[in-house]
Amino acid sequence: MSLPRSLHPFDLVMASTRVYSSLPVVGRHLEPFAGLTAMAMYGHHYAPAAVRGMVTRRIGGREVAAAPVVVTGEQSTGRRRVPPYLSFRAQRQRCLYRSSVRYGDHPAQLLDVWRLPDLPPDAPVLLFVPGGAWVQGSRVLQGHTLLHHLVKQGWVCLTMDYRVSPVNRWPRHIADVNAAIAWARANVDKFGGDRNFVAVAGCSAGGHLAALAGLTPGDPAFRGELTEDADTSVDAVVGIYGRYDWQDRSTPTRRNFQSFLERVVVGHRQSRRPELFEAASPLARIHQDAPPFFLIHGEQDTIIPVGEARAFGDALAAVSRNPVQYSEIPRAGHAFDLVDSSHARRLAVEVGRFLGSVRDRQLQADTAAAV
């Protein structure tokens, strides 16, 4: 790892987190605190804008509260609902089929399998990658409304843990995602899934990892311990308020984000190792054979501004030979699927519709080829 030109108190704190996380026996239990420390030390940069955005959305919500909201064919009355982050336990209890399945040898390489007991044969598969600024990566809590919806539609859903910074440096995160994809391609039929249709989705940092995995199958830099014949390709990608640009330093906010990547996630300065940041940036990895993409973002996201998702979607649509669909949710901020039930349902329905159409096209193509 290259050291910063000048020692900063932040670097000392991060060094201490790596020390206590490496302790025998107890170290692995302390790793989450290292990530929380990093988020807390950088989070103050985003707090004012996040608070302003939350206030704006609440005021806007009261202004339109009397009007019904139509969400993909379902009408809601504007009354208060249980936030999704409070209903995840019930959703998980209804749909969890098998917990803590190993997709690799490391203790952190675990996933949960969600499916119905009476699943039809060869069900399509979605791997969900949680977010958390690359310093948290837990399969608990995130994405549960989406997974619950897809499971009811007859899908097998996998939600994963992966190794995170600052204890684990880039590209460990994407290597674990690829390991989970390869595991699904080789093993998901044991749980009723179709190994020939595996999609990947993720929120925030997980959206970045999902997009990067979809654009870079077989990249040797991102394979980790996988063998050369392991299949890391996916049939569709869903990016949910994801970060798609790891290179831009054009504004103070962007420079702050790049500093976070340098000090916490990558461990190298961008000026000294620009190729690392370019290789990890989905915006720089676009190509015409990209799988079908669905991008969804909140209009009032103050953590990852919506302009980044728009730019990535436009650039991808201009090049890719496969469908690229973009959806923007009015008055929604970052992590909207955790705090607003109507937004979470809209996300689930739109993603389900998109993935269903991709799956149908694949089945039609397979039938035509067989004939």
Coordinates of C-alpha atoms in Angstrom, one line a residue, residues 11-370:
D11 CA -4.7 7.5 8.8
L12 CA -3.7 6.8 12.4
V13 CA -7.3 5.9 13.3
M14 CA -7.6 3.7 10.3
A15 CA -4.3 2.0 11.1
S16 CA -5.6 1.3 14.6
T17 CA -8.8 -0.3 13.3
R18 CA -6.7 -2.7 11.2
V19 CA -4.6 -3.6 14.2
Y20 CA -7.5 -4.5 16.5
S21 CA -9.3 -6.3 13.6
S22 CA -6.3 -8.5 13.1
L23 CA -6.3 -9.8 16.7
P24 CA -6.7 -13.5 17.2
V25 CA -10.1 -14.8 17.9
V26 CA -11.8 -11.5 18.6
G27 CA -10.5 -9.6 15.6
R28 CA -13.1 -10.7 13.1
H29 CA -15.9 -9.7 15.5
L30 CA -14.4 -6.2 15.6
E31 CA -14.2 -5.7 11.9
P32 CA -17.7 -4.0 11.6
F33 CA -16.5 -1.3 14.1
A34 CA -13.6 -0.5 11.7
G35 CA -16.1 0.2 8.9
L36 CA -18.4 2.2 11.1
T37 CA -15.4 4.3 12.2
A38 CA -14.5 5.1 8.6
M39 CA -18.1 6.0 7.8
A40 CA -18.4 8.3 10.8
M41 CA -15.2 10.1 10.1
Y42 CA -16.2 10.8 6.5
G43 CA -20.0 11.1 7.0
H44 CA -19.9 14.6 8.3
H45 CA -19.1 15.8 4.8
Y46 CA -22.6 14.6 3.6
A47 CA -24.7 15.2 6.7
P48 CA -25.8 18.9 6.0
A49 CA -26.9 18.1 2.5
A50 CA -28.6 14.9 3.7
V51 CA -30.6 16.8 6.4
R52 CA -31.6 19.5 3.9
G53 CA -32.8 16.8 1.4
M54 CA -34.8 15.0 4.1
V55 CA -36.5 18.2 5.2
T56 CA -37.3 19.1 1.6
R57 CA -38.8 15.7 0.9
R58 CA -40.9 15.8 4.1
I59 CA -42.3 19.2 3.3
G60 CA -43.0 18.1 -0.3
G61 CA -44.6 15.0 1.0
R62 CA -47.0 17.0 3.2
E63 CA -47.9 19.2 0.2
V64 CA -49.1 16.3 -1.9
A65 CA -50.3 14.0 1.0
A66 CA -53.9 14.5 0.1
A67 CA -53.4 13.2 -3.4
P68 CA -53.3 9.4 -4.0
V69 CA -50.0 8.0 -5.3
V70 CA -50.1 5.5 -8.1
V71 CA -47.3 3.1 -8.0
T72 CA -47.1 0.7 -11.0
G73 CA -50.8 0.0 -10.9
E74 CA -51.2 0.1 -7.1
Q75 CA -52.8 3.1 -5.4
S76 CA -51.8 4.3 -2.0
T77 CA -53.7 6.8 0.1
G78 CA -50.7 8.7 1.5
R79 CA -51.3 7.3 5.1
R80 CA -48.3 6.5 7.2
R81 CA -46.9 3.0 6.6
V82 CA -44.3 0.8 8.4
P83 CA -40.9 1.7 7.0
P84 CA -39.3 -1.2 5.2
Y85 CA -36.4 -1.4 7.6
L86 CA -38.9 -2.3 10.3
S87 CA -40.6 -5.0 8.3
F88 CA -37.5 -6.9 7.1
R89 CA -37.7 -9.6 9.8
A90 CA -41.2 -10.7 8.8
Q91 CA -40.2 -10.7 5.1
R92 CA -37.1 -12.7 5.9
Q93 CA -39.0 -15.1 8.0
R94 CA -41.5 -15.8 5.3
C95 CA -39.0 -16.3 2.5
L96 CA -35.7 -17.5 4.0
Y97 CA -35.0 -21.1 2.8
R98 CA -31.4 -21.6 3.9
S99 CA -29.2 -19.3 5.9
S100 CA -25.4 -18.9 6.0
V101 CA -24.5 -21.0 3.0
R102 CA -20.8 -20.8 2.2
Y103 CA -19.9 -19.6 -1.3
G104 CA -16.1 -19.6 -0.5
D105 CA -13.6 -20.6 2.2
H106 CA -13.4 -17.3 4.1
P107 CA -15.7 -17.0 7.1
A108 CA -17.2 -13.8 5.6
Q109 CA -18.2 -15.5 2.4
L110 CA -21.8 -16.4 3.3
L111 CA -25.1 -16.0 1.6
D112 CA -28.8 -16.7 2.3
V113 CA -31.1 -18.5 0.0
W114 CA -34.7 -17.1 -0.3
R115 CA -37.3 -19.2 -2.1
L116 CA -40.8 -20.6 -1.8
P117 CA -41.2 -24.2 -0.5
D118 CA -43.2 -25.2 -3.7
L119 CA -40.8 -23.6 -6.2
P120 CA -41.3 -24.6 -9.8
P121 CA -38.3 -26.2 -11.5
D122 CA -35.5 -24.1 -13.0
A123 CA -36.5 -20.8 -11.3
P124 CA -34.6 -17.6 -12.4
V125 CA -32.0 -16.4 -9.9
L126 CA -31.1 -13.0 -8.5
L127 CA -28.0 -12.3 -6.5
F128 CA -28.3 -9.2 -4.3
V129 CA -25.2 -7.3 -3.2
P130 CA -25.8 -5.0 -0.2
G131 CA -24.3 -1.5 0.1
G132 CA -22.5 0.3 2.9
A133 CA -19.7 2.4 1.3
W134 CA -17.5 -0.6 0.8
V135 CA -17.0 -0.7 4.6
Q136 CA -20.2 -2.5 5.5
G137 CA -21.6 -5.5 3.5
S138 CA -24.2 -7.4 5.5
R139 CA -26.9 -9.5 3.9
V140 CA -29.3 -8.6 6.8
L141 CA -31.8 -5.7 6.3
Q142 CA -31.1 -4.4 2.8
G143 CA -33.2 -5.3 -0.3
H144 CA -35.8 -7.3 1.5
T145 CA -38.8 -5.8 -0.1
L146 CA -37.4 -6.5 -3.5
L147 CA -36.4 -10.1 -2.6
H148 CA -39.8 -10.7 -1.0
H149 CA -41.5 -9.6 -4.2
L150 CA -39.4 -11.7 -6.5
V151 CA -39.7 -14.8 -4.3
K152 CA -43.5 -14.5 -4.5
Q153 CA -43.0 -14.3 -8.3
G154 CA -41.2 -17.7 -8.3
W155 CA -37.6 -16.6 -8.1
V156 CA -34.6 -17.9 -6.1
C157 CA -32.9 -15.0 -4.5
L158 CA -29.4 -15.0 -2.9
T159 CA -28.3 -12.2 -0.6
M160 CA -24.6 -12.1 0.3
D161 CA -22.0 -10.9 2.7
Y162 CA -18.6 -9.9 1.4
R163 CA -15.3 -8.7 2.8
V164 CA -15.0 -4.9 3.4
S165 CA -12.6 -2.1 4.0
P166 CA -10.6 -0.8 5.8
V167 CA -9.5 -4.3 6.9
N168 CA -9.8 -5.7 3.4
R169 CA -8.5 -3.5 0.5
W170 CA -9.8 -3.3 -3.0
P171 CA -10.4 -5.4 -5.1
R172 CA -11.3 -7.9 -2.4
H173 CA -15.0 -6.7 -2.5
I174 CA -15.5 -7.3 -6.3
A175 CA -13.6 -10.6 -6.1
D176 CA -16.1 -11.8 -3.4
V177 CA -19.1 -10.8 -5.6
N178 CA -17.6 -12.7 -8.5
A179 CA -17.1 -15.7 -6.2
A180 CA -20.8 -15.6 -5.3
I181 CA -21.7 -15.4 -9.0
A182 CA -19.5 -18.4 -9.8
W183 CA -21.0 -20.3 -6.9
A184 CA -24.5 -19.6 -8.2
R185 CA -23.6 -20.7 -11.7
A186 CA -22.2 -24.0 -10.3
N187 CA -24.5 -24.7 -7.4
V188 CA -27.8 -22.9 -7.4
D189 CA -29.6 -25.8 -9.0
K190 CA -29.4 -27.6 -5.7
F191 CA -31.8 -25.0 -4.4
G192 CA -34.1 -25.1 -7.4
G193 CA -32.5 -22.2 -9.3
D194 CA -31.7 -22.1 -13.0
R195 CA -27.9 -21.9 -13.4
N196 CA -28.4 -20.6 -16.9
F197 CA -30.1 -17.4 -15.7
V198 CA -28.4 -15.5 -12.9
A199 CA -29.0 -11.7 -12.5
V200 CA -27.2 -9.4 -10.1
A201 CA -28.5 -6.4 -8.2
G202 CA -27.1 -4.1 -5.6
C203 CA -27.8 -0.8 -3.7
S204 CA -25.3 2.1 -3.3
A205 CA -21.9 0.5 -3.1
G206 CA -23.6 -2.8 -3.9
G207 CA -24.9 -1.1 -7.1
H208 CA -21.3 -0.2 -8.0
L209 CA -20.2 -3.8 -7.4
A210 CA -23.2 -5.3 -9.4
A211 CA -22.5 -3.0 -12.3
L212 CA -18.8 -3.6 -12.3
A213 CA -19.3 -7.4 -12.1
G214 CA -21.8 -7.3 -15.0
L215 CA -19.3 -5.3 -17.2
T216 CA -16.1 -7.2 -16.4
P217 CA -16.8 -11.0 -16.4
G218 CA -13.5 -12.9 -16.6
D219 CA -11.3 -9.9 -15.6
P220 CA -8.3 -11.6 -14.0
A221 CA -7.8 -8.7 -11.7
F222 CA -11.2 -9.3 -10.1
R223 CA -11.2 -13.1 -9.8
G224 CA -9.5 -13.5 -6.4
E225 CA -9.1 -17.2 -5.7
L226 CA -11.4 -18.4 -8.5
T227 CA -10.1 -20.8 -11.1
E228 CA -9.9 -19.7 -14.7
D229 CA -12.9 -21.8 -15.8
A230 CA -15.2 -20.3 -13.1
D231 CA -18.2 -18.5 -14.8
T232 CA -18.7 -15.0 -13.5
S233 CA -21.0 -13.7 -16.2
V234 CA -24.5 -12.5 -15.4
D235 CA -27.6 -12.3 -17.5
A236 CA -28.9 -8.9 -16.2
V237 CA -27.8 -6.1 -13.9
V238 CA -29.9 -3.9 -11.6
G239 CA -28.2 -0.8 -10.1
I240 CA -30.1 0.8 -7.3
Y241 CA -28.8 4.3 -6.4
G242 CA -25.3 3.1 -7.3
R243 CA -22.0 4.8 -7.6
Y244 CA -20.7 4.4 -11.2
D245 CA -17.8 6.8 -11.4
W246 CA -14.5 6.2 -9.5
Q247 CA -12.5 8.8 -11.4
D248 CA -14.1 12.2 -11.3
R249 CA -12.5 14.9 -9.1
S250 CA -14.2 17.9 -10.6
T251 CA -16.0 19.2 -7.5
P252 CA -15.2 19.4 -3.8
T253 CA -17.7 16.7 -3.1
R254 CA -16.2 14.5 -5.7
R255 CA -12.7 15.1 -4.4
N256 CA -13.8 14.2 -0.9
F257 CA -15.3 10.9 -2.2
Q258 CA -12.1 10.1 -4.1
S259 CA -10.1 10.8 -0.9
F260 CA -12.3 8.3 0.9
L261 CA -11.6 5.7 -1.7
E262 CA -7.9 6.4 -1.5
R263 CA -7.6 6.3 2.3
V264 CA -10.2 3.7 3.2
V265 CA -11.0 1.4 0.3
V266 CA -8.1 1.2 -2.1
G267 CA -5.1 2.2 -0.1
H268 CA -3.4 4.0 -3.0
R269 CA -3.5 7.6 -4.2
Q270 CA -5.4 8.1 -7.4
S271 CA -2.6 10.3 -8.8
R272 CA -0.1 7.5 -8.3
R273 CA -2.2 4.5 -9.4
P274 CA -4.9 6.0 -11.8
E275 CA -5.3 2.6 -13.5
L276 CA -6.7 1.1 -10.3
F277 CA -9.5 3.7 -10.2
E278 CA -10.2 3.5 -13.9
A279 CA -10.5 -0.3 -13.8
A280 CA -12.9 -0.1 -10.9
S281 CA -15.1 2.5 -12.5
P282 CA -18.2 1.1 -14.3
L283 CA -18.4 4.3 -16.4
A284 CA -15.0 3.5 -17.8
R285 CA -15.8 -0.2 -18.5
I286 CA -18.8 0.2 -20.8
H287 CA -18.8 -1.9 -23.9
Q288 CA -21.3 -3.1 -26.5
D289 CA -21.7 -6.6 -25.1
A290 CA -22.8 -5.4 -21.7
P291 CA -25.8 -7.4 -20.3
P292 CA -29.2 -5.8 -20.0
F293 CA -29.2 -3.1 -17.4
F294 CA -31.8 -1.5 -15.2
L295 CA -30.9 1.6 -13.2
I296 CA -33.1 3.2 -10.6
H297 CA -32.2 6.3 -8.6
G298 CA -33.8 8.9 -6.3
E299 CA -34.3 12.3 -7.7
Q300 CA -33.2 14.0 -4.5
D301 CA -30.3 11.7 -3.6
T302 CA -27.7 13.9 -1.8
I303 CA -25.2 11.1 -1.2
I304 CA -24.8 9.9 -4.8
P305 CA -26.3 12.7 -7.0
V306 CA -28.8 11.5 -9.6
G307 CA -26.7 13.1 -12.3
E308 CA -24.2 10.3 -12.0
A309 CA -26.8 7.7 -12.7
R310 CA -28.2 9.6 -15.6
A311 CA -24.7 10.0 -17.1
F312 CA -23.9 6.4 -16.7
G313 CA -27.3 5.3 -18.2
D314 CA -26.9 7.6 -21.2
A315 CA -23.3 6.4 -21.9
L316 CA -24.3 2.8 -21.5
A317 CA -27.4 3.1 -23.7
A318 CA -25.3 4.8 -26.5
V319 CA -23.0 1.8 -26.7
S320 CA -24.7 -1.4 -25.5
R321 CA -26.5 -3.7 -27.9
N322 CA -28.7 -4.9 -25.0
P323 CA -31.6 -3.0 -23.3
V324 CA -30.8 -0.3 -20.9
Q325 CA -33.7 1.0 -18.8
Y326 CA -33.6 4.0 -16.4
S327 CA -36.1 4.9 -13.8
E328 CA -36.0 8.0 -11.5
I329 CA -38.2 8.3 -8.4
P330 CA -39.4 11.8 -7.6
R331 CA -38.7 13.2 -4.1
A332 CA -36.7 10.1 -3.2
G333 CA -33.3 10.3 -1.5
H334 CA -30.5 7.8 -0.9
A335 CA -31.6 4.4 0.6
F336 CA -35.2 5.2 -0.3
D337 CA -36.1 1.6 -0.2
L338 CA -35.3 1.4 3.5
V339 CA -37.4 4.3 4.6
D340 CA -40.4 4.6 2.3
S341 CA -42.7 1.7 1.7
S342 CA -44.3 3.1 -1.4
H343 CA -40.8 3.7 -3.0
A344 CA -39.7 0.2 -2.0
R345 CA -42.8 -1.4 -3.6
R346 CA -42.3 0.7 -6.8
L347 CA -38.7 -0.5 -6.9
A348 CA -39.7 -4.1 -6.4
V349 CA -42.4 -4.0 -9.1
E350 CA -40.3 -2.2 -11.7
V351 CA -37.3 -4.4 -11.2
G352 CA -39.4 -7.5 -11.3
R353 CA -41.0 -6.4 -14.5
F354 CA -37.6 -5.7 -16.1
L355 CA -36.0 -8.9 -15.0
G356 CA -39.1 -10.8 -16.1
S357 CA -38.9 -9.4 -19.6
V358 CA -35.2 -10.3 -19.8
R359 CA -35.9 -13.8 -18.7
D360 CA -38.8 -14.1 -21.2
R361 CA -36.5 -13.0 -24.1
Q362 CA -33.9 -15.5 -23.0
L363 CA -36.4 -18.4 -23.0
Q364 CA -37.7 -17.3 -26.4
A365 CA -34.2 -17.3 -27.8
D366 CA -33.5 -20.7 -26.3
T367 CA -36.7 -22.1 -27.8
A368 CA -35.9 -20.7 -31.2
A369 CA -32.4 -22.1 -31.1
A370 CA -33.7 -25.5 -30.2

